Coordinates of C-alpha atoms in Angstrom, one line a residue:
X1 CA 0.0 0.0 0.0
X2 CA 2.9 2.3 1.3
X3 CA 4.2 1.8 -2.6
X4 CA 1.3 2.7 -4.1
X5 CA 0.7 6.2 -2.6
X6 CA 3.0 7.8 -4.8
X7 CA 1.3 7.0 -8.0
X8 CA -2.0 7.5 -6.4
X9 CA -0.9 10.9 -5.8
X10 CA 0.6 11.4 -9.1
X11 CA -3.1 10.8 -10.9
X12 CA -4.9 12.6 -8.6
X13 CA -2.5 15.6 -9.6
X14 CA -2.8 14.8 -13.1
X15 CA -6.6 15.0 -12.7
X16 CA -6.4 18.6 -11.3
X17 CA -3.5 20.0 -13.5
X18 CA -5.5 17.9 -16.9
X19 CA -2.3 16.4 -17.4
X20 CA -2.3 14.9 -21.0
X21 CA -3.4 15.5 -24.1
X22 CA -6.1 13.5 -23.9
X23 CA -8.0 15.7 -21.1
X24 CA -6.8 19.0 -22.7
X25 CA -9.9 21.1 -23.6
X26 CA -9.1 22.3 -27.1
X27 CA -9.7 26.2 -27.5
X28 CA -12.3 28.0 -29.7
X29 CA -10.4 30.9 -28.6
X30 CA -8.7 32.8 -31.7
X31 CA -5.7 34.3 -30.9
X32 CA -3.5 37.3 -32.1
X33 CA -4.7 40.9 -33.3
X34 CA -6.0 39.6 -36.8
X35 CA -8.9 37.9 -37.4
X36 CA -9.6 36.0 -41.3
X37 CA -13.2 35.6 -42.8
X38 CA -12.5 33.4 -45.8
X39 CA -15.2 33.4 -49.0
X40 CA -15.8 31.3 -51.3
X41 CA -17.0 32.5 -54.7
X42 CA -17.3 31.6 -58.4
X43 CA -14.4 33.0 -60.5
X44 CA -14.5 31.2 -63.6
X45 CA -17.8 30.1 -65.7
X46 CA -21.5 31.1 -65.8
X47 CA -21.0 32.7 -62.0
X48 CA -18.1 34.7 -62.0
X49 CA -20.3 38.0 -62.6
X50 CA -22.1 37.0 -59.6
X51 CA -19.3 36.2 -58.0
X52 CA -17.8 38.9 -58.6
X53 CA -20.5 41.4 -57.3
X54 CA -21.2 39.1 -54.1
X55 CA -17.0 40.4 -53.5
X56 CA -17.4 43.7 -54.3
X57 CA -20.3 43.4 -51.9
X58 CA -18.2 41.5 -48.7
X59 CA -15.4 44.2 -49.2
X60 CA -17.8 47.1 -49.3
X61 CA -19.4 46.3 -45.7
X62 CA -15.8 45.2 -44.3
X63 CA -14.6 49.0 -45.5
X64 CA -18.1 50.4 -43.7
X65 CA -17.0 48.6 -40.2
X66 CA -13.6 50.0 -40.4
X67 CA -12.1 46.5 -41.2
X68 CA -12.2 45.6 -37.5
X69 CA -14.4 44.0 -35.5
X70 CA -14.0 43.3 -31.7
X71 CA -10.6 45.2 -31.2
X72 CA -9.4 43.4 -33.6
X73 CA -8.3 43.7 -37.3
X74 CA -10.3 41.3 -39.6
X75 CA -9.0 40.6 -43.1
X76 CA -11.0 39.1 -46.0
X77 CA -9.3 36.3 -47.6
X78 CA -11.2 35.4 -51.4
X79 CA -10.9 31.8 -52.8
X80 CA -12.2 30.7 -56.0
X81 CA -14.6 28.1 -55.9
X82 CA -14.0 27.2 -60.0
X83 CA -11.3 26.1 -61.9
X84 CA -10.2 28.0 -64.6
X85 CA -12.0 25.7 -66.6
X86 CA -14.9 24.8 -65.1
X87 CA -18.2 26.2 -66.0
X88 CA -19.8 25.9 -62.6
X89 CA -18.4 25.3 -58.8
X90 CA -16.1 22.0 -58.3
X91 CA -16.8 20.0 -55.7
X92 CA -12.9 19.3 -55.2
X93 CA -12.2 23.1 -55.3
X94 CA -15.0 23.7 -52.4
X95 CA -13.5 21.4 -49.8
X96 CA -10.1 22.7 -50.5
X97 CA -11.5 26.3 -49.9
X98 CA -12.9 25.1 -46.2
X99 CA -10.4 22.9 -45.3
X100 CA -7.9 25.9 -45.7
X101 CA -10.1 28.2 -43.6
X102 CA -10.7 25.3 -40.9
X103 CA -6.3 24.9 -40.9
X104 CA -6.0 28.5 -40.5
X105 CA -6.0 29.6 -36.6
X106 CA -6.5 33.0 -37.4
X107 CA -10.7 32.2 -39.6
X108 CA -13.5 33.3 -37.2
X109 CA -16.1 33.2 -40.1
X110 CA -16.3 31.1 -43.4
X111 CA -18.7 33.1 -45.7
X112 CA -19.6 30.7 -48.9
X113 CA -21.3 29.4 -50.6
X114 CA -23.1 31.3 -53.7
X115 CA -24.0 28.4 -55.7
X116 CA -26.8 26.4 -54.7
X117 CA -25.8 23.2 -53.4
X118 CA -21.9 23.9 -53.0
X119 CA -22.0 24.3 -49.0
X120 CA -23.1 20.8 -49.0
X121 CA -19.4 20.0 -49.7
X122 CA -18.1 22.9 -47.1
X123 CA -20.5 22.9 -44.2
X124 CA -19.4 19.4 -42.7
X125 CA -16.0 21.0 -42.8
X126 CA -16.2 24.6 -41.1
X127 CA -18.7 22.6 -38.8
X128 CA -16.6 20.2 -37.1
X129 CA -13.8 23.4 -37.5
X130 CA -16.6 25.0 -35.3
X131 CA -16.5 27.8 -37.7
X132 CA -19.5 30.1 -38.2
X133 CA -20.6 29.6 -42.0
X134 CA -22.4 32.6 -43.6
X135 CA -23.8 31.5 -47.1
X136 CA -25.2 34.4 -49.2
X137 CA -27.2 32.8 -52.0
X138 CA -27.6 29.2 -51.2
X139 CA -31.5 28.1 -50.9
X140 CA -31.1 24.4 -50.3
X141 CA -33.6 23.1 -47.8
X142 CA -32.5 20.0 -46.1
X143 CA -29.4 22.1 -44.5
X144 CA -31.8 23.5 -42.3
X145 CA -34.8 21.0 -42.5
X146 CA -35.8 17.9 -44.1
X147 CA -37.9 18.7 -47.5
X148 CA -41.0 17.0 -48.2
X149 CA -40.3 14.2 -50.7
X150 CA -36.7 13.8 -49.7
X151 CA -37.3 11.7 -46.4
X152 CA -33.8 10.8 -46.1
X153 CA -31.8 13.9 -47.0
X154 CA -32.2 15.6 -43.2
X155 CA -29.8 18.0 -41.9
X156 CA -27.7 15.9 -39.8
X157 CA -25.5 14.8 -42.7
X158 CA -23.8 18.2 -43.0
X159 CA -23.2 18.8 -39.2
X160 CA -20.8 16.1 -37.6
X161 CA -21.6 15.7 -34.2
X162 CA -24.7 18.1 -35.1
X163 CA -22.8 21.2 -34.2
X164 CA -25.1 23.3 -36.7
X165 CA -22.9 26.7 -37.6
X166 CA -25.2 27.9 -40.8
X167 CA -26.6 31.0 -41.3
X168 CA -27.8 32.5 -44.7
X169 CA -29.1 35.3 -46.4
X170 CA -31.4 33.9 -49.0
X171 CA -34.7 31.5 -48.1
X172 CA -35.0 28.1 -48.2
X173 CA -35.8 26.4 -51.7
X174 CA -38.8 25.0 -50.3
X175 CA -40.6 28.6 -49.8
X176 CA -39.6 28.1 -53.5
X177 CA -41.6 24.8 -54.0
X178 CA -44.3 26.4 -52.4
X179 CA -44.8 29.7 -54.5
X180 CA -44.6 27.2 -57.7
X181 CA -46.8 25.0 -56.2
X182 CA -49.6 28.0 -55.5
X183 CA -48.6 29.3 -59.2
X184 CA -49.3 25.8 -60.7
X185 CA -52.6 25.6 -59.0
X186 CA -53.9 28.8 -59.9
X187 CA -52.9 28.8 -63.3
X188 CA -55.4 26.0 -63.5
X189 CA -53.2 23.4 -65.6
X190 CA -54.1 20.1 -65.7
X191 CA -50.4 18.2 -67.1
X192 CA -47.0 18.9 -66.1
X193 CA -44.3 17.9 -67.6
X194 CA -40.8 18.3 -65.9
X195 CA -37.6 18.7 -66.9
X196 CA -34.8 17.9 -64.2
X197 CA -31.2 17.9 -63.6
X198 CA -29.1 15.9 -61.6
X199 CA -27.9 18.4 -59.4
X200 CA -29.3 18.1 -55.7
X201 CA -30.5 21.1 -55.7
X202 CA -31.9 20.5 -58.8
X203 CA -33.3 17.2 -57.4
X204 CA -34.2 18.8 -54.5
X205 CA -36.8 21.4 -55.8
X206 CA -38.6 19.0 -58.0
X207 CA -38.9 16.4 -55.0
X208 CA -40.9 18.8 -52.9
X209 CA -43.2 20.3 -55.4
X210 CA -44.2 17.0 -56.6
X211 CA -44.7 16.1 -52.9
X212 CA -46.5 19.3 -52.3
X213 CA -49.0 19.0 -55.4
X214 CA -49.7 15.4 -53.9
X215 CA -52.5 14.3 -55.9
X216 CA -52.6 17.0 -58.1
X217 CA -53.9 19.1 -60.4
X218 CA -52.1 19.2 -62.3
X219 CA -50.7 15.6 -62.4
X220 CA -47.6 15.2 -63.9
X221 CA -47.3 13.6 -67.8
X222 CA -44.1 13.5 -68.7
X223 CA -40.4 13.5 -67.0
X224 CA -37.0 14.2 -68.4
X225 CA -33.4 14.8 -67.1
X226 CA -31.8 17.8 -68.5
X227 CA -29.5 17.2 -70.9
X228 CA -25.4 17.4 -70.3
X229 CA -23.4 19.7 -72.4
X230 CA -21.3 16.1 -73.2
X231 CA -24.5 15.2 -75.4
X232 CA -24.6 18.4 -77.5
X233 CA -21.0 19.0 -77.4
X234 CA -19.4 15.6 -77.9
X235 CA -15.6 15.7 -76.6
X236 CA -14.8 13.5 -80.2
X237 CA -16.5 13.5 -83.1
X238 CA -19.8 15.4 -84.4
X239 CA -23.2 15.4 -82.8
X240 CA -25.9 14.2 -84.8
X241 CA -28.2 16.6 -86.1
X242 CA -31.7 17.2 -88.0
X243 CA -32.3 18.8 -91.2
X244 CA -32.9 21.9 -89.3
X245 CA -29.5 21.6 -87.5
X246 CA -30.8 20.5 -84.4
X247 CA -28.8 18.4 -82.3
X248 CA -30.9 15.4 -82.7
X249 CA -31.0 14.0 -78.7
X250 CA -32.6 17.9 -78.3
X251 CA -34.7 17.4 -81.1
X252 CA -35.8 13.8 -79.9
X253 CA -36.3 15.3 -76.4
X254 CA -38.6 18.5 -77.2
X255 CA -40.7 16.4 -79.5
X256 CA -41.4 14.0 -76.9
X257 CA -42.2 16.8 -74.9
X258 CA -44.8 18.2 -77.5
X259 CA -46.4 14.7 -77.5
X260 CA -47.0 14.7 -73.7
X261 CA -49.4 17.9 -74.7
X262 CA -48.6 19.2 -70.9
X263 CA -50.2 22.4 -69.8
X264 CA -46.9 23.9 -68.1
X265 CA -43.5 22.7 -68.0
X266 CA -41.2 23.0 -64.4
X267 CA -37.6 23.5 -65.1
X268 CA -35.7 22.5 -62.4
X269 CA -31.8 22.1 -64.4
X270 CA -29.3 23.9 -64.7
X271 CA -28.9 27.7 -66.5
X272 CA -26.0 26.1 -67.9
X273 CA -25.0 26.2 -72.0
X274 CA -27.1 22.5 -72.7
X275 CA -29.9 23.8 -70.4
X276 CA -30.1 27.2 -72.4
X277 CA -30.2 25.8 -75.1
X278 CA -32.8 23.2 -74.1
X279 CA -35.4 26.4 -72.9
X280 CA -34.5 27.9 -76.3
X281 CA -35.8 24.7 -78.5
X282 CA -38.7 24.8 -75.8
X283 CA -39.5 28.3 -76.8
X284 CA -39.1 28.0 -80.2
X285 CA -41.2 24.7 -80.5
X286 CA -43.6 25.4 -78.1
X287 CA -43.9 28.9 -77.9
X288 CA -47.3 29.3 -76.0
X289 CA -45.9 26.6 -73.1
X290 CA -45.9 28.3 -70.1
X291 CA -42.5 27.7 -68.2
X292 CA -41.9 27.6 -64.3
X293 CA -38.8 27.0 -62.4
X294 CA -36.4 28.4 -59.4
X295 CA -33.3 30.2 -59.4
X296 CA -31.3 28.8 -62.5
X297 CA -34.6 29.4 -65.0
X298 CA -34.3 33.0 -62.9
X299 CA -31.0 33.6 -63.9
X300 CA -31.1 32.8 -67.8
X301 CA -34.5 34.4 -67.8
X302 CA -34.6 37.3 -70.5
X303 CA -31.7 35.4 -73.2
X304 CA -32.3 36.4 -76.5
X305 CA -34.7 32.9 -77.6
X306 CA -36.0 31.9 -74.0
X307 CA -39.1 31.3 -73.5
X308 CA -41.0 34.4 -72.6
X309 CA -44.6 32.8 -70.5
X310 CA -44.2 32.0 -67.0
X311 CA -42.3 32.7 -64.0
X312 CA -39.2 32.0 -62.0
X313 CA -38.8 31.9 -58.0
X314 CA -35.3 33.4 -56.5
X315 CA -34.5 34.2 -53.6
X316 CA -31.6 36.9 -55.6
X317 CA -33.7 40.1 -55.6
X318 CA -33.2 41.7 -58.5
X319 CA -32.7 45.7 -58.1
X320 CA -36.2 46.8 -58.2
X321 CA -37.2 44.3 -55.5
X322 CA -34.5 45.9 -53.2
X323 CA -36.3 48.4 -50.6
X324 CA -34.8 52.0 -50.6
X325 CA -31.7 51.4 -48.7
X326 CA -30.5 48.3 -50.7
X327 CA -31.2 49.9 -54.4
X328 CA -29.1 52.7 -52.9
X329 CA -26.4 50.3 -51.4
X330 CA -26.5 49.1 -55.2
X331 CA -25.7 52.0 -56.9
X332 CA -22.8 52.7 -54.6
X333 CA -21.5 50.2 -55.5
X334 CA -21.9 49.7 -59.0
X335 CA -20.5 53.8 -59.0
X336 CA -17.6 52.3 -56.4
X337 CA -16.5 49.7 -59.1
X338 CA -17.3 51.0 -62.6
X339 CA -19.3 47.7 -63.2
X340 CA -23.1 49.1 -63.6
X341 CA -24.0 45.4 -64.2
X342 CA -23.7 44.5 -60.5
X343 CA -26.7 42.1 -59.1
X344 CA -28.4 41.3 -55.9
X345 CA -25.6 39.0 -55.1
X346 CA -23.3 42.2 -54.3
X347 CA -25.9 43.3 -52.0
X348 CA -26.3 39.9 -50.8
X349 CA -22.8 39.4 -50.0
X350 CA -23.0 43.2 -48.1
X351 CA -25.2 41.8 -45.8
X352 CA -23.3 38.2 -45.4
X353 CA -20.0 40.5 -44.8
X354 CA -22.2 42.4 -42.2
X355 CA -23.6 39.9 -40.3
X356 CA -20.3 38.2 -39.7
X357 CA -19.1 41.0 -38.5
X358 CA -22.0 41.4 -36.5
X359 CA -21.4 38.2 -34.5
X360 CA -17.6 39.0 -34.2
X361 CA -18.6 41.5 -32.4
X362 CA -20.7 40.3 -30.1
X363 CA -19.0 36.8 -29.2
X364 CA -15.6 38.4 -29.4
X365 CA -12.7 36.5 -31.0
X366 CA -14.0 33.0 -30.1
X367 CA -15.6 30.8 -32.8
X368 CA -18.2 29.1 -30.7
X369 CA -18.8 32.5 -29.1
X370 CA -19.2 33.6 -33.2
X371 CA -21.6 30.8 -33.8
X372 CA -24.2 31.0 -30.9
X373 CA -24.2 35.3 -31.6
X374 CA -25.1 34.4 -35.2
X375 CA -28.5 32.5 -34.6
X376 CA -31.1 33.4 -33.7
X377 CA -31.4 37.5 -34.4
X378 CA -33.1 39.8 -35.3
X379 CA -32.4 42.4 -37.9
X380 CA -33.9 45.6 -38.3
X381 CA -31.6 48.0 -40.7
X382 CA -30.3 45.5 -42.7
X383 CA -30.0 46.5 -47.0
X384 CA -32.4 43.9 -47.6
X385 CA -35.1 45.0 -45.2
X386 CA -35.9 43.8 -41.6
X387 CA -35.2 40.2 -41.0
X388 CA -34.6 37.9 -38.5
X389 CA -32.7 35.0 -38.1
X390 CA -34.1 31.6 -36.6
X391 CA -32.4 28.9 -34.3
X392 CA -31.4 27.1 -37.8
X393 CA -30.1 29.7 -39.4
X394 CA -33.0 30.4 -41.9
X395 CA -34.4 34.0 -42.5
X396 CA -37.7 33.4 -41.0
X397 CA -39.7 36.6 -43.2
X398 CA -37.8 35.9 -46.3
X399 CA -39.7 34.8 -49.4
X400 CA -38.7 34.5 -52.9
X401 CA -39.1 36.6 -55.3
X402 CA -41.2 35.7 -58.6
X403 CA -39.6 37.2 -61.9
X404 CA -41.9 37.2 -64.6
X405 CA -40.4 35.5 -68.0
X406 CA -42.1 38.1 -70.1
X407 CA -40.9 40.7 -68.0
X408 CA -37.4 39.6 -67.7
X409 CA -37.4 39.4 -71.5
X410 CA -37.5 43.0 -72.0
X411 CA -35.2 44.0 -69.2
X412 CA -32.8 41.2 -70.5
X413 CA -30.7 38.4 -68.7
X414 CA -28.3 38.6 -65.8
X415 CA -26.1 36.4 -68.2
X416 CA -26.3 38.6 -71.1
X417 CA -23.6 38.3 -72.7
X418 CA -21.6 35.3 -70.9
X419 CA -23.7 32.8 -72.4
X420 CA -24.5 31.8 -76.3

């Protein structure tokens, strides 16, 4: 016994000085007199404009705050979330970009990402980094919820250990189901056809407005995935085409379309080169077929040869949808930056900058601190109105915005001009 009190003594000291790494507490604490927000953004492709003005718009409100926030000096470190050739975000590219911010000791925020879908790929990682992750355009539901239809795609998946860290500025895609959903049912169509791409936010959206119509009307006739570019533009060889010049697996899919006689058509692909010019067969083939879709069909709305009946939900406000204070931020910054082409996502980005900021400043330099200030809140002089923020991180007033096809035909296309 007399040979034993020394080691007894021994642990018991260990147990009050946490000798070990094993019982060391691991800080959240960010030390030093510089803080780092990384962002993740398009450079390359059919987003780099947006990307582009959602920077311009992070920078702006980092400037307004006097690039500092609790004592300390915060620095804005941009990473691409393309490749230089890549069309749209890289899931490779996206992981990188968070797993560079979670090895950093110096991130207290992570603000990505634009593209719908993308933070799929970065929240697991600036979760279990414990990093607070501020997206500014990226509606997917089940980060926050699990979407009707999708019984298995919950939010769990994206938060090890369920340490939820997500706040964003747009709403949830399925306020976006829902406003297609009432526009479907009051337009009084009886067959839907549906065109879908394989994205999951693509699968996504048309999973909960089929869920939602249930039963219908209108009941859905036909079904179709969008096609990929690697069908129109063949890495070898030539694609077959029709005596028209019509690629012939477009041709063969908008005349099966036409023999489904639907009453409306929901888009829910991609606003990429294949889907434009899927839309643009649509429209020239079907001309009086009302189309209805969410962001991307919001984005390519008003090309030269889209269809120009129906409507598509974003949660991007275009200018005039801005109250007083945004359309002003707007013009400050399209003045600012000699770019008068500048979108909601620069005025989206403002306010992802801000509210960063905003918990910085309130839990201090500490990124749990960060994360419980972010969520819930409350919002009241913010450039896209009054808003609040819930317990998930969803803005709890925020509804999409419907742009009108016809009317986005004569103001033109927020890709004008970086698409064929």
């Amino acid at each position: 016994m007399r040979r034993a009190l020394p080691i007894v003594l021994v642990a018991a000291a260990c147990l009050i000085a946490s000798c070990g790494d094993e019982d060391e507490q691991p800080t959240t604490r960010v030390a030093g007199d510089t803080l780092t927000v990384y962002a993740s953004l398009p450079a390359h492709g059919d987003d780099a404009a947006a990307g582009r003005a959602a920077e311009a718009g992070m920078r702006a409100a980092l400037r307004d705050a006097g690039g500092t926030a609790a004592g300390r000096t915060v620095r804005l470190e941009v990473l691409s979330a393309t490749r230089p050739e890549d069309d749209a975000w890289d899931p490779g590219t996206v992981e990188a970009n968070a797993e560079r911010a979670a090895d950093d000791d110096t991130t207290i925020a992570y603000l990505g990402e634009l593209d719908r879908g993308a933070s799929a790929i970065s929240l697991p990682v600036t979760s279990r980094a414990g990093i607070l992750q501020v997206s500014p355009a990226d509606g997917l539901a089940s980060y926050t919820r699990r979407p009707p239809g999708r019984p298995r795609a919950g939010p769990e998946r994206y938060y090890p250990g369920e340490r939820r860290n997500l706040v964003r500025m747009v709403p949830s895609d399925l306020g976006s189901a829902r406003e297609i959903v009432a526009a479907l049912r009051s337009s009084g169509a009886r067959r839907l056809a549906v065109i879908h791409g394989n994205g999951i936010a693509d699968r996504e959206l048309e999973a909960m407005v089929l869920w939602l119509l249930g039963d219908g009307p209108p009941k859905d006739v036909f079904r179709a995935d969008a096609l990929p570019k690697e069908e129109l533009e063949p890495a070898e060889g030539e694609v077959e085409r029709t005596p028209s010049g019509e690629p012939e697996p477009l041709a063969d899919l908008v005349a099966e379309l036409a023999a489904a006689r639907p009453d409306v058509l929901l888009y829910s692909g991609p606003a990429d080169a294949a889907g434009i010019a899927t839309l643009r067969a649509v429209a020239r083939e079907l001309p009086d077929l009302p189309v209805i879709g969410g962001p991307p069909l919001a984005r390519a709305a008003g090309l030269p040869g889209m269809p120009s009946t129906g409507c598509a939900m974003t949660g991007v406000p275009p200018a005039a949808e801005l109250p007083p204070r945004g359309r002003r931020l707007l013009e400050r910054l399209r003045a600012s930056g000699g770019d008068p082409d500048l979108g909601g996502e620069a005025v989206l980005g403002y306010e992802a900058m801000r509210r960063a900021l905003a918990a910085v400043e309130e839990g201090g330099p500490d990124r749990a601190a960060v994360v419980a200030a972010a969520r819930p809140a409350r919002v009241d002089d913010g450039p896209v109105g009054p808003y609040a923020i819930d317990r998930r991180g969803d803005r709890e007033d925020a509804e999409p915005v419907c742009v009108g096809l016809a009317d986005a035909v004569a103001a033109g296309s927020v890709l004008a001009g970086r698409l064929p």
